[in-house]
mmCIF file of C-alpha atoms and ligand atoms in Angstrom:
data_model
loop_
_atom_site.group_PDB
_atom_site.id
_atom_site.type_symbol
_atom_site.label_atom_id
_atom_site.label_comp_id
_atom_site.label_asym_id
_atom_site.label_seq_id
_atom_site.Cartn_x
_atom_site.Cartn_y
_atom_site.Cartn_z
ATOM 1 C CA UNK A 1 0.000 0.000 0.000
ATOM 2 C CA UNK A 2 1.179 3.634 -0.558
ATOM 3 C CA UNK A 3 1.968 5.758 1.993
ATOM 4 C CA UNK A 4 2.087 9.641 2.460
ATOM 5 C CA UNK A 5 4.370 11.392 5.128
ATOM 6 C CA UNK A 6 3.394 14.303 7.594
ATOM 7 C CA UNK A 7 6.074 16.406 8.507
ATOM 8 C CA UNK A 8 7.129 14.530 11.401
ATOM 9 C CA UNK A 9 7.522 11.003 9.398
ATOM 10 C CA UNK A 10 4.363 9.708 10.544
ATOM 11 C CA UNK A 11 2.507 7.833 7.776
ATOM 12 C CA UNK A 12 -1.315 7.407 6.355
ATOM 13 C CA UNK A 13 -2.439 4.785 3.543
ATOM 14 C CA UNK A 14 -3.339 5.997 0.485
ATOM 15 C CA UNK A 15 -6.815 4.454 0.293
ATOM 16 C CA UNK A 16 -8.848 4.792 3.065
ATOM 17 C CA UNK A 17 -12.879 3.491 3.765
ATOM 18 C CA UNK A 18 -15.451 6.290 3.360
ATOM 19 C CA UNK A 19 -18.145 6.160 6.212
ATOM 20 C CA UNK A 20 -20.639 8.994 5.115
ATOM 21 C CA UNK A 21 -23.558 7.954 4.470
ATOM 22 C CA UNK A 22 -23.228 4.236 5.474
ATOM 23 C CA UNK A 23 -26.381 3.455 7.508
ATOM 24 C CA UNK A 24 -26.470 2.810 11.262
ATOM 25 C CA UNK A 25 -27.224 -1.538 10.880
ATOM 26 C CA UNK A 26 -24.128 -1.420 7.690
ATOM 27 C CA UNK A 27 -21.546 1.172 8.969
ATOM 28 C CA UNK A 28 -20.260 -1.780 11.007
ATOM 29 C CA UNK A 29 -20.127 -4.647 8.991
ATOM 30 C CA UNK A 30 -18.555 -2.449 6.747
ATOM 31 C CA UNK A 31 -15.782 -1.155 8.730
ATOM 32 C CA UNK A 32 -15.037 -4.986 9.645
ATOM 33 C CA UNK A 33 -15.159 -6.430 6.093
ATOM 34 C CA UNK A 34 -12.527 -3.362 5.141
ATOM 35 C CA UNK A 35 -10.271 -4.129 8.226
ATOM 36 C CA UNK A 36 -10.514 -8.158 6.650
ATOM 37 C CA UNK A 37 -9.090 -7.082 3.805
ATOM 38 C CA UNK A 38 -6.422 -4.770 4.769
ATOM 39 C CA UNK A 39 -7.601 -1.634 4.967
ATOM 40 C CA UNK A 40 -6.152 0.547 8.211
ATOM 41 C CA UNK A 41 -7.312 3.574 6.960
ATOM 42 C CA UNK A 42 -11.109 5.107 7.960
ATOM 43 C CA UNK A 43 -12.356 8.300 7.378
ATOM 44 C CA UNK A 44 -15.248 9.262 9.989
ATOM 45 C CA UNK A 45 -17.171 12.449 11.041
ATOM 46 C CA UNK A 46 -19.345 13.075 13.879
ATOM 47 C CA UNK A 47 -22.210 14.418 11.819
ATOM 48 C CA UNK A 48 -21.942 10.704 9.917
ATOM 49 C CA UNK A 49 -24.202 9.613 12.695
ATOM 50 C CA UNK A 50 -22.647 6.161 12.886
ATOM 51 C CA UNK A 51 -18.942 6.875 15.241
ATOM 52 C CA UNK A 52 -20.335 4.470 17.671
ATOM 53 C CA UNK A 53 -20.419 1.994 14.995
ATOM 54 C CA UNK A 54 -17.909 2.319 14.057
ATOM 55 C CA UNK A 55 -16.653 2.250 16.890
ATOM 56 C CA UNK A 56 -17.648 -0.844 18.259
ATOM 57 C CA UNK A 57 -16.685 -2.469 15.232
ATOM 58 C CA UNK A 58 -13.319 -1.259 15.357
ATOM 59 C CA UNK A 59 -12.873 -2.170 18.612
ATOM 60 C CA UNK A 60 -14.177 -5.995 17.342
ATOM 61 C CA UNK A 61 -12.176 -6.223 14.540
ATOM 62 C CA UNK A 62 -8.887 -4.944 16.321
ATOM 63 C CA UNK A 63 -9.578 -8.343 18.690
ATOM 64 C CA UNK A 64 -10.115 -10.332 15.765
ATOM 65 C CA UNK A 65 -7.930 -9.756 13.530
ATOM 66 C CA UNK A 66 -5.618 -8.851 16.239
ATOM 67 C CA UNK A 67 -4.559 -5.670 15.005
ATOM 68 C CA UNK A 68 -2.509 -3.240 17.041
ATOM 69 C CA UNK A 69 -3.951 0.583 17.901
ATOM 70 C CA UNK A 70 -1.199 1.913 16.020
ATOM 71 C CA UNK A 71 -1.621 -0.484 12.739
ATOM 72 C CA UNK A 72 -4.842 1.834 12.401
ATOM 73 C CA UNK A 73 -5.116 5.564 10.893
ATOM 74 C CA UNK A 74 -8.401 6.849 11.961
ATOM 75 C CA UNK A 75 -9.820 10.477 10.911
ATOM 76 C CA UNK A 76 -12.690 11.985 12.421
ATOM 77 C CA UNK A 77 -14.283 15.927 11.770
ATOM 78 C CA UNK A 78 -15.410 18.866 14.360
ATOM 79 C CA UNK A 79 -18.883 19.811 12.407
ATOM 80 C CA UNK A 80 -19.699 23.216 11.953
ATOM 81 C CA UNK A 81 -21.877 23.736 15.448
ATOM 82 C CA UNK A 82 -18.337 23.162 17.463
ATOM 83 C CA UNK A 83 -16.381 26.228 16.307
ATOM 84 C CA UNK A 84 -16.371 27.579 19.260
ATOM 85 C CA UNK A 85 -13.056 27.250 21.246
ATOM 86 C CA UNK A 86 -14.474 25.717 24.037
ATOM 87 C CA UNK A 87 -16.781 23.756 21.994
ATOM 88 C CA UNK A 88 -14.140 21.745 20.338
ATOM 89 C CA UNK A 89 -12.335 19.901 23.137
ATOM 90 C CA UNK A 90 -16.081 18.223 24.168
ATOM 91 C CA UNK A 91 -16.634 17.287 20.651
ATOM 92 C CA UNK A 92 -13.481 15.940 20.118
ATOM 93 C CA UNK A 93 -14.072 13.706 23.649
ATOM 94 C CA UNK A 94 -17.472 12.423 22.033
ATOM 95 C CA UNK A 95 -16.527 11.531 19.097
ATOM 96 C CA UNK A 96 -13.476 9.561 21.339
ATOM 97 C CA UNK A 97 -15.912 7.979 23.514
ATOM 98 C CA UNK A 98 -18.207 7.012 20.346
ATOM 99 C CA UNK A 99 -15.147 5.468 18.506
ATOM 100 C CA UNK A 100 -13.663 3.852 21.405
ATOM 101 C CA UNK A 101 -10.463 5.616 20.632
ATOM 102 C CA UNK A 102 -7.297 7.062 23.163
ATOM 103 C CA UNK A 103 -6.559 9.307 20.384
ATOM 104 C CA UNK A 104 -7.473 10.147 16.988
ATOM 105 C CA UNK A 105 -4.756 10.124 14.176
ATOM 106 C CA UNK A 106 -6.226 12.686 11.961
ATOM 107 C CA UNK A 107 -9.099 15.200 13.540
ATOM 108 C CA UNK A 108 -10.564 18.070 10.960
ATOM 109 C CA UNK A 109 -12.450 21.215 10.705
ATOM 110 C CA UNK A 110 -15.109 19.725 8.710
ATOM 111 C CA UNK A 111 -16.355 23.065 6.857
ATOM 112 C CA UNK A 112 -14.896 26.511 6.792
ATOM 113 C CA UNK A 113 -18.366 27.541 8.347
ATOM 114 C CA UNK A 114 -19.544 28.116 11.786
ATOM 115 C CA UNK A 115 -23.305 27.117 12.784
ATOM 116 C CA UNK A 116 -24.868 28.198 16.274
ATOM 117 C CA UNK A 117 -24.126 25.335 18.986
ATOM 118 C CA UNK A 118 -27.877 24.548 19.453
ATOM 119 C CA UNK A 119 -28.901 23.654 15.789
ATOM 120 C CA UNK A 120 -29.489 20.256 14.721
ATOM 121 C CA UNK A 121 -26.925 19.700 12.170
ATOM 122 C CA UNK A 122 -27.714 22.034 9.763
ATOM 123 C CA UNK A 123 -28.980 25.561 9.825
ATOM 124 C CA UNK A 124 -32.688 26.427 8.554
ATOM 125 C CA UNK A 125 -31.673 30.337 8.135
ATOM 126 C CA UNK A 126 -29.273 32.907 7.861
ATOM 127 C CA UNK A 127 -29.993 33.483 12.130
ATOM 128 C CA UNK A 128 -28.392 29.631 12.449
ATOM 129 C CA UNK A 129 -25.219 30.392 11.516
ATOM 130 C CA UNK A 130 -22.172 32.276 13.745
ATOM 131 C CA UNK A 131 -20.063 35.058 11.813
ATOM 132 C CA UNK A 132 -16.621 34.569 11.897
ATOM 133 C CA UNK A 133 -16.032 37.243 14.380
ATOM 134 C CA UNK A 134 -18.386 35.387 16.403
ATOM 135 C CA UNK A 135 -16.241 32.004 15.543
ATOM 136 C CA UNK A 136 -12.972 32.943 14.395
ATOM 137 C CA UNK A 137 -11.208 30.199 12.150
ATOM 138 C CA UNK A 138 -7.700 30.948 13.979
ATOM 139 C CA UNK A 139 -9.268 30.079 17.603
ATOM 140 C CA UNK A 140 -11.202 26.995 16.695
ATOM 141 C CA UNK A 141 -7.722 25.947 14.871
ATOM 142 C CA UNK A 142 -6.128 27.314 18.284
ATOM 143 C CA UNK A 143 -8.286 24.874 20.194
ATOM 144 C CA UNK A 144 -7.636 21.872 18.014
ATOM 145 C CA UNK A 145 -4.018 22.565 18.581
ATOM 146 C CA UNK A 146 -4.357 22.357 22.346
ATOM 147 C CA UNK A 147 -6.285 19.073 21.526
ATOM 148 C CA UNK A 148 -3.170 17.702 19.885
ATOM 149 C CA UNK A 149 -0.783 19.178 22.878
ATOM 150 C CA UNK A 150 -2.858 17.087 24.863
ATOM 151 C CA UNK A 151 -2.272 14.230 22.926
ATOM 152 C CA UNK A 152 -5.835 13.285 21.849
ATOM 153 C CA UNK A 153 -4.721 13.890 18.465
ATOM 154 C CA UNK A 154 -1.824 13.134 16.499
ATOM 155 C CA UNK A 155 -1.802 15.297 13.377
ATOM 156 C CA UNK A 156 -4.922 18.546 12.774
ATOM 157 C CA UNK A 157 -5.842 19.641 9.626
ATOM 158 C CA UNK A 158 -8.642 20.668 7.626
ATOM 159 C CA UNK A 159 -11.417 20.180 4.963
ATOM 160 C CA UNK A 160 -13.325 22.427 2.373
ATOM 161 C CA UNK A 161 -10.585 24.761 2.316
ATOM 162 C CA UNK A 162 -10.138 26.773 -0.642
ATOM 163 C CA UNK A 163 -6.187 28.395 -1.212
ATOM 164 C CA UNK A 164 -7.355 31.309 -0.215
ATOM 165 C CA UNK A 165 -9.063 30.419 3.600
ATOM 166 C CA UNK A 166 -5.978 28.431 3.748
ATOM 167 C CA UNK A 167 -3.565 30.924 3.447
ATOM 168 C CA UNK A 168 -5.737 33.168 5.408
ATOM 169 C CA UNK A 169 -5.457 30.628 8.418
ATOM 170 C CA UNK A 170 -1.324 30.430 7.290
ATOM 171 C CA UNK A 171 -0.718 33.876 8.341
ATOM 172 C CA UNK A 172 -2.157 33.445 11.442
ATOM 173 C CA UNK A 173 -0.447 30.236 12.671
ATOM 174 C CA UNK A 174 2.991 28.618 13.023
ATOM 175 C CA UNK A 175 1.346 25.327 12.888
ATOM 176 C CA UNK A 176 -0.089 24.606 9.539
ATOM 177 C CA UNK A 177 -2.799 21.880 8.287
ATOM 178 C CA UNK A 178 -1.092 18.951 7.728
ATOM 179 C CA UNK A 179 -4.259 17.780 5.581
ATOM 180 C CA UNK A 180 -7.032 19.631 3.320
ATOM 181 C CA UNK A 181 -9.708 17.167 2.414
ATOM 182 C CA UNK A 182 -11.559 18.103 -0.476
ATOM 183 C CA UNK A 183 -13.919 16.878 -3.301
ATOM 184 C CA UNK A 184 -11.494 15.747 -6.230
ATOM 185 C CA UNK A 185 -11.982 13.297 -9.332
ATOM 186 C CA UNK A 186 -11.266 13.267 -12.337
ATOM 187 C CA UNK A 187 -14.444 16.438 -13.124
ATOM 188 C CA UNK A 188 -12.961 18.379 -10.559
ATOM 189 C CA UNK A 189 -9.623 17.990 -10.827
ATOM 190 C CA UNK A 190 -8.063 21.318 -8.742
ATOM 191 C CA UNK A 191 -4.117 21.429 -10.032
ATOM 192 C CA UNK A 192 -3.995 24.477 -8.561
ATOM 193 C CA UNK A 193 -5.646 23.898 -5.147
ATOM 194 C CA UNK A 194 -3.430 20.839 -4.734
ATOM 195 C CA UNK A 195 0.106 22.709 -5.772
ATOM 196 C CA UNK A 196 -0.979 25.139 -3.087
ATOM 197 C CA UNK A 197 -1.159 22.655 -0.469
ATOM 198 C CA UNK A 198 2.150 20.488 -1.815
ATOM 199 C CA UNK A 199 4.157 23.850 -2.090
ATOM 200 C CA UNK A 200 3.003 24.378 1.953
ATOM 201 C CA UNK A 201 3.332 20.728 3.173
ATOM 202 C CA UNK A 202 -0.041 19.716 3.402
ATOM 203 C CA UNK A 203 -1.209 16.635 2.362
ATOM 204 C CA UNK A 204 -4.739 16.356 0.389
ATOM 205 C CA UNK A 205 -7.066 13.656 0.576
ATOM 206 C CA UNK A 206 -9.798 13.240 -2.353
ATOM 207 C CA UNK A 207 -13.198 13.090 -1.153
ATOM 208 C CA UNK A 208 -16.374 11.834 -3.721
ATOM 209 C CA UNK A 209 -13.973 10.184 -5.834
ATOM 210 C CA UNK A 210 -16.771 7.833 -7.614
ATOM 211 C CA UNK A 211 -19.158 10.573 -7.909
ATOM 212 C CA UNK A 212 -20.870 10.519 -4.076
ATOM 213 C CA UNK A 213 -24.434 8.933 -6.196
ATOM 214 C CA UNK A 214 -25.846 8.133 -3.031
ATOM 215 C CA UNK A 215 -26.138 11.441 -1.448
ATOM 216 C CA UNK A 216 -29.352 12.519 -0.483
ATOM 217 C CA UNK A 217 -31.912 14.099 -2.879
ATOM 218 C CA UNK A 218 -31.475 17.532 -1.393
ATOM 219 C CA UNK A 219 -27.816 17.572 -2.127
ATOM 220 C CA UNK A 220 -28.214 16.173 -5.948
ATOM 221 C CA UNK A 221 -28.893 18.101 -8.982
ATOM 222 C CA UNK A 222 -30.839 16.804 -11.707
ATOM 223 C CA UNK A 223 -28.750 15.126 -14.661
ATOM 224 C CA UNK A 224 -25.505 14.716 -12.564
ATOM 225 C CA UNK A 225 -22.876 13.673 -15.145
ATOM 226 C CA UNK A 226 -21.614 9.813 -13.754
ATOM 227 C CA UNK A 227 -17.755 9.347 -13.516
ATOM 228 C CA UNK A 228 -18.477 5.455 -13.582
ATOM 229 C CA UNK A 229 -20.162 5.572 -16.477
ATOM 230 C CA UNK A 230 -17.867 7.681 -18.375
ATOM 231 C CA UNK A 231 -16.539 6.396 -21.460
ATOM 232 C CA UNK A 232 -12.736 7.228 -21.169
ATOM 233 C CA UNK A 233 -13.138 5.758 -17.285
ATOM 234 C CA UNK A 234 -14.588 2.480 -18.656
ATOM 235 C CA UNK A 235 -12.267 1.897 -21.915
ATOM 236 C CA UNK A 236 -9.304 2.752 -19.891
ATOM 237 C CA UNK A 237 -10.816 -0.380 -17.071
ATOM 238 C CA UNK A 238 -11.309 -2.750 -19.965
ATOM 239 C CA UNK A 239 -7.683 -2.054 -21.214
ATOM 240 C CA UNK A 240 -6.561 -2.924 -17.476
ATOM 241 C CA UNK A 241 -9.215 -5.475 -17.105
ATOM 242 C CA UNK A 242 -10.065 -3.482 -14.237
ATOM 243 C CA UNK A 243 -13.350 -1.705 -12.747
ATOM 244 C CA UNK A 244 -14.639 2.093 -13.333
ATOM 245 C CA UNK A 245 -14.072 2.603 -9.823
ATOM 246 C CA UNK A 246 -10.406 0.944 -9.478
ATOM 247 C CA UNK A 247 -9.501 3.214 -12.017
ATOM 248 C CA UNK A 248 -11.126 6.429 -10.128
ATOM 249 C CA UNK A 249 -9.235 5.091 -7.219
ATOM 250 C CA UNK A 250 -5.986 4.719 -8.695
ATOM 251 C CA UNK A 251 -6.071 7.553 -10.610
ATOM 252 C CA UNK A 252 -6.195 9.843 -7.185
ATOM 253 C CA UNK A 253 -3.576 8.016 -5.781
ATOM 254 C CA UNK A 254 -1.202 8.336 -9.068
ATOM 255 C CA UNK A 255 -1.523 12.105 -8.606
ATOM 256 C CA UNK A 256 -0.863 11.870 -5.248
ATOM 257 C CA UNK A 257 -3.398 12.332 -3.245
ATOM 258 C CA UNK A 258 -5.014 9.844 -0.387
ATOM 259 C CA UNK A 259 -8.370 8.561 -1.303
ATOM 260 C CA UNK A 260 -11.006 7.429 0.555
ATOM 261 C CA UNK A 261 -13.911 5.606 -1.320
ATOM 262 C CA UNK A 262 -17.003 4.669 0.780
ATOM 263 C CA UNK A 263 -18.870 1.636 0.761
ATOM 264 C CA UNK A 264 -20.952 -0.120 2.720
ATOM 265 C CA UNK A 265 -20.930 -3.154 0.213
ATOM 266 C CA UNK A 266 -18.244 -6.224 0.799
ATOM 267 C CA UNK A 267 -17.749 -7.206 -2.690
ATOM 268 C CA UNK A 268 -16.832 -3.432 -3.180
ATOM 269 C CA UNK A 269 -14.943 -2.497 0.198
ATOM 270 C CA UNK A 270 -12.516 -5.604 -1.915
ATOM 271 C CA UNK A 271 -12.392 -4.264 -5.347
ATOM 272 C CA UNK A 272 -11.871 -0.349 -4.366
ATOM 273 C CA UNK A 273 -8.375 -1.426 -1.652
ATOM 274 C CA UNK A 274 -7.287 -3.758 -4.880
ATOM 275 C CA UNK A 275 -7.587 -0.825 -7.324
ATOM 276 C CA UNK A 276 -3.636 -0.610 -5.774
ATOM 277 C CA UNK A 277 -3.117 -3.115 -8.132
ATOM 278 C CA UNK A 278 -3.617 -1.981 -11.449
ATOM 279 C CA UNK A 279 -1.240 -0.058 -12.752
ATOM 280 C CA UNK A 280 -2.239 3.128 -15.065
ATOM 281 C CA UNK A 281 0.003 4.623 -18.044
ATOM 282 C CA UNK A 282 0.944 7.973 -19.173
ATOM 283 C CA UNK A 283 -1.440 7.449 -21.971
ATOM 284 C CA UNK A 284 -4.054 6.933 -19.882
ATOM 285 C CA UNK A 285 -3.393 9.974 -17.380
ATOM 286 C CA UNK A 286 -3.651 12.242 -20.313
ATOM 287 C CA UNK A 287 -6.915 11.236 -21.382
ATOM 288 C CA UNK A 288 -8.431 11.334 -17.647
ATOM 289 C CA UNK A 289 -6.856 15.041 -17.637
ATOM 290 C CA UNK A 290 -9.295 16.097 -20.227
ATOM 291 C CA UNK A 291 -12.074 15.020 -18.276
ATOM 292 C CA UNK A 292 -11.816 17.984 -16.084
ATOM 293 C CA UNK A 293 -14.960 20.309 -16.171
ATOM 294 C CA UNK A 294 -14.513 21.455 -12.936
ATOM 295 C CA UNK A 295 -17.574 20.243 -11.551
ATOM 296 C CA UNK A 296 -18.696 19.551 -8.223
ATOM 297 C CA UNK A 297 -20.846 16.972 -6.669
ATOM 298 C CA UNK A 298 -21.070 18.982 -3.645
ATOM 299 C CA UNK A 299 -21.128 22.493 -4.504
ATOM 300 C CA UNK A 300 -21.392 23.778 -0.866
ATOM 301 C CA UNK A 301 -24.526 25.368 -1.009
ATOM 302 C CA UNK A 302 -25.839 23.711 2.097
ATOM 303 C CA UNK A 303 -23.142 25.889 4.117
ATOM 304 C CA UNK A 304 -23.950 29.217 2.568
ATOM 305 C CA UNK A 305 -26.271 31.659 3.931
ATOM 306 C CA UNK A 306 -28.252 34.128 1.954
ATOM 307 C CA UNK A 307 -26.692 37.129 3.365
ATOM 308 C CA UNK A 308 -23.260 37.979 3.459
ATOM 309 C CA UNK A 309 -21.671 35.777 6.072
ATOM 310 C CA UNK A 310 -20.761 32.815 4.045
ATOM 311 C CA UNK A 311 -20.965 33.776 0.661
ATOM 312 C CA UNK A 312 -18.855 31.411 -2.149
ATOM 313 C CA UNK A 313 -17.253 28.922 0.169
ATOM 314 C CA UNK A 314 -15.039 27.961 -2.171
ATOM 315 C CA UNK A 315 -13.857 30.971 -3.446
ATOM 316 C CA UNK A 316 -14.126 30.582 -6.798
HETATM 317 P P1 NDP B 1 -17.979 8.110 -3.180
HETATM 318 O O1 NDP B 1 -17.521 8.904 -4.343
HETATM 319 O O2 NDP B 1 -17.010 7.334 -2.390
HETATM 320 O O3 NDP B 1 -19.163 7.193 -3.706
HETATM 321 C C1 NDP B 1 -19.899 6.364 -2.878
HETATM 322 C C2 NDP B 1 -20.922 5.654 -3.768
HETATM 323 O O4 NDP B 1 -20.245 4.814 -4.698
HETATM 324 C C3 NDP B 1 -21.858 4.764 -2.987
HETATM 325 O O5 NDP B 1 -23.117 4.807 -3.609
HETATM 326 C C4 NDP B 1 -21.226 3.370 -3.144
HETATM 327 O O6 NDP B 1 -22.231 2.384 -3.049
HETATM 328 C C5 NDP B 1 -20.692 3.457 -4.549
HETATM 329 N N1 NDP B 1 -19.516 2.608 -4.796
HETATM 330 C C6 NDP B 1 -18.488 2.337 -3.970
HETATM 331 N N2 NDP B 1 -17.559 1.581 -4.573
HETATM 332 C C7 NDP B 1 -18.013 1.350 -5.824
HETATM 333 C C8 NDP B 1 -17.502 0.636 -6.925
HETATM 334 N N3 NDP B 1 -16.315 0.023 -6.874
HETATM 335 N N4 NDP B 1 -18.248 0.597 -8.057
HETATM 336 C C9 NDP B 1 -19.446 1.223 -8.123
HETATM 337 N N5 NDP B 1 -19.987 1.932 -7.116
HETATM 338 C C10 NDP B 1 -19.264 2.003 -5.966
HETATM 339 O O7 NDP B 1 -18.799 9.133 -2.246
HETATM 340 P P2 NDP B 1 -18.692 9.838 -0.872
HETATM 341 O O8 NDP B 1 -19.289 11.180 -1.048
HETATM 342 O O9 NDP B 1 -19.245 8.951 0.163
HETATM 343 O O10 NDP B 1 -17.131 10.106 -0.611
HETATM 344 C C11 NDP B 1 -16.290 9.186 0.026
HETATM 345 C C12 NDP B 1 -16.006 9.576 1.473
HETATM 346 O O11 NDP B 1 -15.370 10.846 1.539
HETATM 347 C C13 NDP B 1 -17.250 9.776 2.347
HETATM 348 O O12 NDP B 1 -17.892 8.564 2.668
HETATM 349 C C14 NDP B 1 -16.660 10.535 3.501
HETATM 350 O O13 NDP B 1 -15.952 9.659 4.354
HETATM 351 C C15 NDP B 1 -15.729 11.503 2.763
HETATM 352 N N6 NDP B 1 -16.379 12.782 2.428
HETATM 353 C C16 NDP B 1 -15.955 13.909 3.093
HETATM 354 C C17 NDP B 1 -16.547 15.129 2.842
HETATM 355 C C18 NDP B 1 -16.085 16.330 3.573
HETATM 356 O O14 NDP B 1 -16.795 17.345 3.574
HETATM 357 N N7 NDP B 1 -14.914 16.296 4.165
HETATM 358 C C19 NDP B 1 -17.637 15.286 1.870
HETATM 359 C C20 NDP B 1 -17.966 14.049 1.167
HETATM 360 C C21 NDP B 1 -17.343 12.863 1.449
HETATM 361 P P3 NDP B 1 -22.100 1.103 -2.048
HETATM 362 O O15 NDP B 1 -21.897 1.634 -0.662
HETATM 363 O O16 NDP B 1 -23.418 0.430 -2.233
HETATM 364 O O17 NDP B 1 -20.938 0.306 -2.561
HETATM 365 C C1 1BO B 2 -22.528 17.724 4.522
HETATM 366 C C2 1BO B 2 -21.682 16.689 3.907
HETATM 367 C C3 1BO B 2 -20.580 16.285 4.757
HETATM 368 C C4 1BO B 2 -19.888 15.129 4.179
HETATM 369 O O1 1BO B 2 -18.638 15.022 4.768
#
């Protein structure tokens, strides 16, 4: 398996197991059948609904399979109604508790955007949300950094952050995001986003990397264009003997970046971790370069309010 460095030599596996979406009754068996098969790598997130789940299944499958704490890389996310600084430490214990974790390896600010503490998950209007005066970026990072002092975390970082909000938080801190996690695949491609972060040490992860086509109705437009149905995705799987979504997976990891494709399905947890074994050429790199549209599954607008405050999370 691949491996990425943070800055102190610590490592994380390329591929990782997705958890949104995977329903309380799945989330488990899913999270075992992936540790089965070799995965170490899971991406979580409090607002997933499913840490203790997950947790318990880790917890299983670490008896089990007899698999040291520190075989396992395990990411969770502060969601946007923790931004306050003295909001994040008690999230951060939950989510512990839930996963039946010491420590987290990986713990990020979910969304550049700050809800009030008392909605339920997300805001119904502009009144839900905090400004960032209110919620300023630098002290929630502040407050994950004490998190990590503490040793509850090994490495901070964050997710949804455009070059800009990223430099922004730069200027403000000696201790940089050793991680962005954001949507990329082949339609959304973001050279530029990811030089930014490889010119300033942060690793990326790629997020939606099959296309996220099980999101929820509210988050989907109609006539989404499918990445495993495109054409250049499928001939170049045929020519490898390989699936649509090995390719997608290898295809992030080529241009490296960590991936983490979710699935709740066994047959698939299988066929996404082998995707490390195909091997793609320079032939076909160009031709999944030309698929870029830049276009976004998620295109944020669940974070954005219609005033002012949160206007063009992405800043683009
Ligand atoms: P993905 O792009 O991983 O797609 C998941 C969908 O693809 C599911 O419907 C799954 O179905 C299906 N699928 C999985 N493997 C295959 C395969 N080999 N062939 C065909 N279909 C397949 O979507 P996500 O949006 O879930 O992104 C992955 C992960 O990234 C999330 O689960 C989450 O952990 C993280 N994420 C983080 C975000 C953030 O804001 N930081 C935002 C979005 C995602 P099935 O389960 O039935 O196999
Ligand atoms: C609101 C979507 C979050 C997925 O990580």
């Amino acid at each position: 398996m691949k491996k990425f460095a943070f800055r102190n030599g610590d490592s994380i596996d390329a591929i990782g197991l997705g958890t949104w979406k995977s329903d309380p009754g799945e989330v488990g068996s899913a999270v075992k059948a992936a540790l089965k098969v070799g995965y170490r790598h899971i991406d979580c997130a409090a607002i997933y609904g499913n840490e203790k789940e997950v947790g318990a299944a880790l917890t299983e499958s670490m008896k089990t399979n007899n698999i040291d704490r520190k075989e396992l890389f395990i990411t969770s996310k502060l969601w946007n109604t923790n931004h306050r600084k003295e909001d994040v430490l008690p999230a951060l214990k939950q989510t512990l508790r839930d996963l039946q974790l010491e420590y987290l390896d990986l713990y990020l600010i979910h969304w550049p955007v700050a809800f009030r503490p008392d909605i339920d998950d997300f805001p119904q209007s502009d009144d839900d949300y905090l400004s960032l005066e209110d919620a300023p970026i630098f002290e929630t990072w502040e407050a994950m950094l004490n998190a990590k002092n503490q040793g509850l975390i090994k490495h901070i970082g964050v997710s949804n952050f455009s070059a800009k909000k990223l430099s922004g938080l730069l200027t403000e801190t000696d201790h940089a995001p050793e991680m962005n996690q954001v949507e990329l695949h082949p339609y959304l491609q973001q050279d530029d986003l990811i030089s930014y972060c490889k010119d300033n040490n942060i690793l990326v992860t790629a997020y939606s990397p099959l296309g996220s086509s099980d999101r929820p109705k509210n988050m989907k437009k109609e006539d989404e264009p499918s990445l495993l149905e495109n054409e250049v995705i499928n001939s170049i799987a045929q020519k490898h003997d390989a699936t649509p979504g090995q390719v997608l997976i290898k295809w992030a990891v080529e241009r490296d970046t960590i991936v983490i494709p979710k699935s709740t399905n066994p047959g698939r947890i299988e066929e996404n971790f082998k995707s490390r074994e195909i091997s793609l050429d320079q032939e076909d790199m160009n031709r999944i370069r030309q698929l870029d549209m830049h276009y976004r599954y998620l295109d944020g607008k669940a974070m954005e309010t219609d005033g002012d405050m949160y206007k063009n999370i992405f800043d683009e």
